[in-house]
CSV table of C-alpha atoms in Angstrom, one decimal:
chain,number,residue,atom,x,y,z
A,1,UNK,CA,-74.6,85.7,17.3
A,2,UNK,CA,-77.4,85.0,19.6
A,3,UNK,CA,-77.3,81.6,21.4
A,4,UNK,CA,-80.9,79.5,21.6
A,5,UNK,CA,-83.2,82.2,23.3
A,6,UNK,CA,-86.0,80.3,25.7
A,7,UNK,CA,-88.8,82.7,27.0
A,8,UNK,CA,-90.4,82.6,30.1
A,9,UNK,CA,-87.1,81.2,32.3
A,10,UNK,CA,-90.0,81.1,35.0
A,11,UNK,CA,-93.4,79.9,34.6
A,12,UNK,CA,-96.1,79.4,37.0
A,13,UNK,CA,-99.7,78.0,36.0
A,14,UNK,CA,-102.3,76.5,38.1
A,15,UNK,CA,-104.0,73.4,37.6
A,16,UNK,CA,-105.8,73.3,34.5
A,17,UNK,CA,-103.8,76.1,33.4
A,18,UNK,CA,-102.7,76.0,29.8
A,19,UNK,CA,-98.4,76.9,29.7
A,20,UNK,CA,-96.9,78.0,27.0
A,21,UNK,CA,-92.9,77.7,26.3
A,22,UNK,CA,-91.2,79.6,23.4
A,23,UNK,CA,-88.2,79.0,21.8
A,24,UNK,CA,-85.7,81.0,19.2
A,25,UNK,CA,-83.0,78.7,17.7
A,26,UNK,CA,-79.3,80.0,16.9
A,27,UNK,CA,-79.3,82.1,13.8
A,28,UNK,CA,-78.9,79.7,11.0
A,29,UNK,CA,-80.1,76.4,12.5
A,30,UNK,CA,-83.5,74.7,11.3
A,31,UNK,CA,-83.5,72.2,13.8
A,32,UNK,CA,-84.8,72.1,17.1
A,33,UNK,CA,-85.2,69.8,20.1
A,34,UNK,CA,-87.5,69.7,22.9
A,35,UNK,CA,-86.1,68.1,26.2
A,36,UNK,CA,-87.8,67.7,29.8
A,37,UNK,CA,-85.8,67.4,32.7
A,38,UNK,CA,-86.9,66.5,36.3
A,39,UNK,CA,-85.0,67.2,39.7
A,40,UNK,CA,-82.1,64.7,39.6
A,41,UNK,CA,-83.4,63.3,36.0
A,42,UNK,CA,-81.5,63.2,33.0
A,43,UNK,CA,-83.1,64.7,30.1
A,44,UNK,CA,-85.8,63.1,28.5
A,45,UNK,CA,-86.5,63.7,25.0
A,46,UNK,CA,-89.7,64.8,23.6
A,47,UNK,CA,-90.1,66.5,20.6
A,48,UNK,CA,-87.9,66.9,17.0
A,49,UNK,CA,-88.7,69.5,14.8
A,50,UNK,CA,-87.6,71.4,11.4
A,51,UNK,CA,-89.8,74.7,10.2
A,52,UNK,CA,-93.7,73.4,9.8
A,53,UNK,CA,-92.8,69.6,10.1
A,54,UNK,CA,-92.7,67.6,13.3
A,55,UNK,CA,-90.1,64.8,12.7
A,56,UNK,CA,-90.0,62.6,15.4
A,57,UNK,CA,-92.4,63.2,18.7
A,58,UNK,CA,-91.7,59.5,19.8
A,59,UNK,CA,-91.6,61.3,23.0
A,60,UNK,CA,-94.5,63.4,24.0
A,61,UNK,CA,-97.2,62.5,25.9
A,62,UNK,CA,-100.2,61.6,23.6
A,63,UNK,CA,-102.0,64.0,25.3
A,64,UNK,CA,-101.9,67.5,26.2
A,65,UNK,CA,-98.3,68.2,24.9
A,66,UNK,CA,-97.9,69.9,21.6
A,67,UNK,CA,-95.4,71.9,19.6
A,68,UNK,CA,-94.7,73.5,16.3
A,69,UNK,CA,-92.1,75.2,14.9
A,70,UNK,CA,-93.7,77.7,12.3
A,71,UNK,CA,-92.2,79.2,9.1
A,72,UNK,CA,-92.1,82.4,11.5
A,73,UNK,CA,-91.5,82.7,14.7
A,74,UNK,CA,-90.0,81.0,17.8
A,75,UNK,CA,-91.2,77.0,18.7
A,76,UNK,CA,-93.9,76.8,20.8
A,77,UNK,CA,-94.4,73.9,23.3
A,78,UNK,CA,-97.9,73.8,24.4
A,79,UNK,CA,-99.5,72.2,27.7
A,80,UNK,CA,-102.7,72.3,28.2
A,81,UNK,CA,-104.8,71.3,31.4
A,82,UNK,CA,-101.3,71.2,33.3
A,83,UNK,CA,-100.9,69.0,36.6
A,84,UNK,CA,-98.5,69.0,39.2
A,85,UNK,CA,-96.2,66.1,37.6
A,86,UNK,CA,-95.4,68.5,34.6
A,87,UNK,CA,-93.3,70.4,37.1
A,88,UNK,CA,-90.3,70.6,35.4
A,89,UNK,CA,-87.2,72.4,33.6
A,90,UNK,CA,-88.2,72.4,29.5
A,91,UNK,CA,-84.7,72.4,28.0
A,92,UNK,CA,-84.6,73.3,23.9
A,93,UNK,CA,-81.9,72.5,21.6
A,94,UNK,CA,-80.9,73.5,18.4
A,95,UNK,CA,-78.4,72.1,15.7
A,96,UNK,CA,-77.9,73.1,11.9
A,97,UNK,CA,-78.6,70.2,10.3
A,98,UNK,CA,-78.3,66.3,10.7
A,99,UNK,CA,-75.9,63.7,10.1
A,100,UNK,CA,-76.3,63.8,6.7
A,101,UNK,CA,-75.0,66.7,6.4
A,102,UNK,CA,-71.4,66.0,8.6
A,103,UNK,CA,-71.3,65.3,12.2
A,104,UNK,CA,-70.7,68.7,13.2
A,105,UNK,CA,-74.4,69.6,12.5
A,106,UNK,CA,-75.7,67.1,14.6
A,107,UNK,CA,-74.1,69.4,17.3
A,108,UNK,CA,-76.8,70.7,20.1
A,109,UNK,CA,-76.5,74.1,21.3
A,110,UNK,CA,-78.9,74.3,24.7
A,111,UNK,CA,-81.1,77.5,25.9
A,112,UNK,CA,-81.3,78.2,29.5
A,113,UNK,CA,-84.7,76.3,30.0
A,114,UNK,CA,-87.6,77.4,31.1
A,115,UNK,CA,-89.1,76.3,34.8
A,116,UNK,CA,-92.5,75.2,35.1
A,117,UNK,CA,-94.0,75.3,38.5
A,118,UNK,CA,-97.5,74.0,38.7
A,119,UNK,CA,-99.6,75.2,41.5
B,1,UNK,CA,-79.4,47.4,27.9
B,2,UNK,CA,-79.8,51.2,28.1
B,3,UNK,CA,-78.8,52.9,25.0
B,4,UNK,CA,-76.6,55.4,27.0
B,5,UNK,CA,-75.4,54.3,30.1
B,6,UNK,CA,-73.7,56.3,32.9
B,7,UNK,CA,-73.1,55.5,36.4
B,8,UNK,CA,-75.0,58.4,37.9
B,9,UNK,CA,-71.8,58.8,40.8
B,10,UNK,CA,-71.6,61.0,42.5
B,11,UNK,CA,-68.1,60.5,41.6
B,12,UNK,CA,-65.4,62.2,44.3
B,13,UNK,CA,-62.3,63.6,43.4
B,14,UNK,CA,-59.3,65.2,45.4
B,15,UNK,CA,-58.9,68.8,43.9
B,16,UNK,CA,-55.8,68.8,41.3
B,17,UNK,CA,-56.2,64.9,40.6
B,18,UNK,CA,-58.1,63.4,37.1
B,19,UNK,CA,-61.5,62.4,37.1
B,20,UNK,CA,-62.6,59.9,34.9
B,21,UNK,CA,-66.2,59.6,34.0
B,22,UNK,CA,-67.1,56.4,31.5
B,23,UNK,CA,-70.3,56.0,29.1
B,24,UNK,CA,-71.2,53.0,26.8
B,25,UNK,CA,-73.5,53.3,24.4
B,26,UNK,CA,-75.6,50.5,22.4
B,27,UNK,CA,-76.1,51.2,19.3
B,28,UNK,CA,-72.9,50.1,17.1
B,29,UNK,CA,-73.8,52.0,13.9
B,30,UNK,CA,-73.0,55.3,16.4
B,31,UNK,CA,-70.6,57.8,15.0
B,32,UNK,CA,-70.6,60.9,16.6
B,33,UNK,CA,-70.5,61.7,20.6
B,34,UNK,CA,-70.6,64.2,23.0
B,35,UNK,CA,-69.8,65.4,26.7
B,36,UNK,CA,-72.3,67.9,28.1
B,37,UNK,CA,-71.6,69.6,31.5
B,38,UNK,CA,-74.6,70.7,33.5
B,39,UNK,CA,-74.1,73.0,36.5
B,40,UNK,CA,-77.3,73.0,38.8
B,41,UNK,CA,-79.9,74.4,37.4
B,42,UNK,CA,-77.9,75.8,34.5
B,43,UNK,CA,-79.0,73.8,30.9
B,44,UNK,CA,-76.2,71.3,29.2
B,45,UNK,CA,-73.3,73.2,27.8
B,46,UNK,CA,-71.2,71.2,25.2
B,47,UNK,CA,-67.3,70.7,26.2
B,48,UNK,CA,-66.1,67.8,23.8
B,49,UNK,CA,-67.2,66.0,21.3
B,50,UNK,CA,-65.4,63.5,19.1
B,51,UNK,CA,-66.0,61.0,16.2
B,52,UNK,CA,-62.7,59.1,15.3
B,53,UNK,CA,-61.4,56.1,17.9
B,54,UNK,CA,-58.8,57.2,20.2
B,55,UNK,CA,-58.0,60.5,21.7
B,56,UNK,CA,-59.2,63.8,21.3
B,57,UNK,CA,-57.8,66.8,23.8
B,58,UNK,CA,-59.1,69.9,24.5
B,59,UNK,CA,-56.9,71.9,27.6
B,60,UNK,CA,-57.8,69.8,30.9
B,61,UNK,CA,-60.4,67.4,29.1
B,62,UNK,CA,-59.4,64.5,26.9
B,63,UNK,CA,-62.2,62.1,25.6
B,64,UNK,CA,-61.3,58.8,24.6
B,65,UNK,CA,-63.4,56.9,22.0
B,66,UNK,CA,-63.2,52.8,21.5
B,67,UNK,CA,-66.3,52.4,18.9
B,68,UNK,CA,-64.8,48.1,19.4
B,69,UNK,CA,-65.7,48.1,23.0
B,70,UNK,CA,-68.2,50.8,22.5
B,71,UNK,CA,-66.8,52.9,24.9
B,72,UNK,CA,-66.0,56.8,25.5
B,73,UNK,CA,-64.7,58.3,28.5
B,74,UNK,CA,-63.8,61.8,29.1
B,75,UNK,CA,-61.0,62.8,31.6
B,76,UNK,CA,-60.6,65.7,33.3
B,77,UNK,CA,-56.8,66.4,34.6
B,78,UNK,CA,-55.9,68.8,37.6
B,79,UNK,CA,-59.6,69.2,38.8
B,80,UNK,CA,-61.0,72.2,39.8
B,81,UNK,CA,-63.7,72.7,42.0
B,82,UNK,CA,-65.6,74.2,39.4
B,83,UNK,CA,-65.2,71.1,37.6
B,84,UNK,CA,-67.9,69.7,39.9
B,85,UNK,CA,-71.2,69.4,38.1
B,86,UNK,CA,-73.4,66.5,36.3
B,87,UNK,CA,-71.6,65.2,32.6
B,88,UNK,CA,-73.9,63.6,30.2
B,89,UNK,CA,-72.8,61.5,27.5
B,90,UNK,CA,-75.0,62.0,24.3
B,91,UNK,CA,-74.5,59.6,21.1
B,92,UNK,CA,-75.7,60.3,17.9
B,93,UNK,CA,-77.8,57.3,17.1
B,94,UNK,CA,-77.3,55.6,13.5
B,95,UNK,CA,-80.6,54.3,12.3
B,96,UNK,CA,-82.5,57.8,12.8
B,97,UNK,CA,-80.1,60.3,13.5
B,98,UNK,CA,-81.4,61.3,16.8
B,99,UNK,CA,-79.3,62.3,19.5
B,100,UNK,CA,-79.8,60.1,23.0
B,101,UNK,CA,-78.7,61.3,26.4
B,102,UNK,CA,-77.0,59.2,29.2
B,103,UNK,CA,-79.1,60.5,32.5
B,104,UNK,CA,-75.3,61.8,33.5
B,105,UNK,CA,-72.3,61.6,35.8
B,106,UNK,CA,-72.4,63.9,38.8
B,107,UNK,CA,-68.6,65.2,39.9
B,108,UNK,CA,-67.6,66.4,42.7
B,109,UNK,CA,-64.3,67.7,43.3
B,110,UNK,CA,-63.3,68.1,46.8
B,111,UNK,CA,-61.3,71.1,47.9
């Protein structure tokens, strides 16, 4: 059983470059979490999602940050225009489910990140 | 108040001795929490994670959960130098489900 799959683990763009960060949940989880984390930062959450529905994106950036999770296919968080300060390691998450559904499916399973360098 | 708070360390400990790492939490309605070890540069990988008050063990690492004094600790006993790394706390936060981060304990366990 795969673990969460995050593709590129490097990424460089330029300024004004758009980046684009994928990410495959674990095999039977419908949830997935969007986390940044800066050198010596905790992790900051940004985005919550389930297949074609943004729950909560309480913490994205109103501008230039986007994601979706599609019926098909991997999550895809979007930035466009980047600048230097978005330098960072994107961490995604998944779970199976909420609490609703028992505790252990609020559980977080972590891919390896993906590092954004901007140039 | 911070809704997960950690002292950010670093937090030195003899090799073979227990570290102790604390996180307190805000929201009272919390029922499930978790301890994340991060190597640098490596993501968050899940070690423990409990739910009832009291103790939970798991080899070398107990957590301790006091949802009164909303409080949970994890200890580590006969530390390794591998042991050193950054521990976040995570709670999973009543009112909406969503799971908040500490910013994380970094141990280092000295040879």
């Amino acid at each position: 059983n795969a673990g969460v799959m995050q593709n590129p683990r490097h990424l460089v763009r330029r300024r004004g470059q758009e980046a684009r960060l994928r990410c495959s949940p674990m095999k039977g989880h419908s949830h997935v979490y969007w986390y940044r984390q800066l050198p010596e930062e905790g992790l900051k959450f940004m985005v919550y999602l389930q297949k074609e529905n943004i729950i909560d994106e309480s913490g994205m950036p109103k501008e230039r940050f986007s994601a979706e999770f599609p019926k098909e296919g991997p999550s895809i968080l979007r930035i466009q225009q980047v600048v230097r300060g978005d330098s960072a390691a994107y961490f995604c998450a998944s779970s199976p489910g909420t609490l609703t559904a028992g505790w252990r499916d609020t559980i977080q399973y972590f891919g390896a990140g993906t590092r954004l360098s901007v140039l | 108040q911070k809704e997960v708070e950690q002292n950010s360390g670093p937090l030195s400990v003899p090799e073979g001795a227990i570290a102790s790492l604390n996180c307190t939490y805000s929201d009272r309605g919390s029922q499930s929490f978790f301890w994340y070890r991060q190597y640098s540069g490596k993501s968050p990988e899940l070690i423990m994670f409990i739910y009832s008050n009291g103790d939970k063990e798991d080899g070398r690492f107990t957590a301790q959960l006091n949802k009164a004094s909303q409080y949970v600790s994890l200890l580590i006993r006969d530390s390794q130098p591998s042991d050193s790394a950054t521990y976040l706390c995570a709670v999973n936060r009543d009112r909406d489900d969503k799971i908040i981060f500490g910013k994380g304990t970094r141990l280092h366990i000295l040879p």
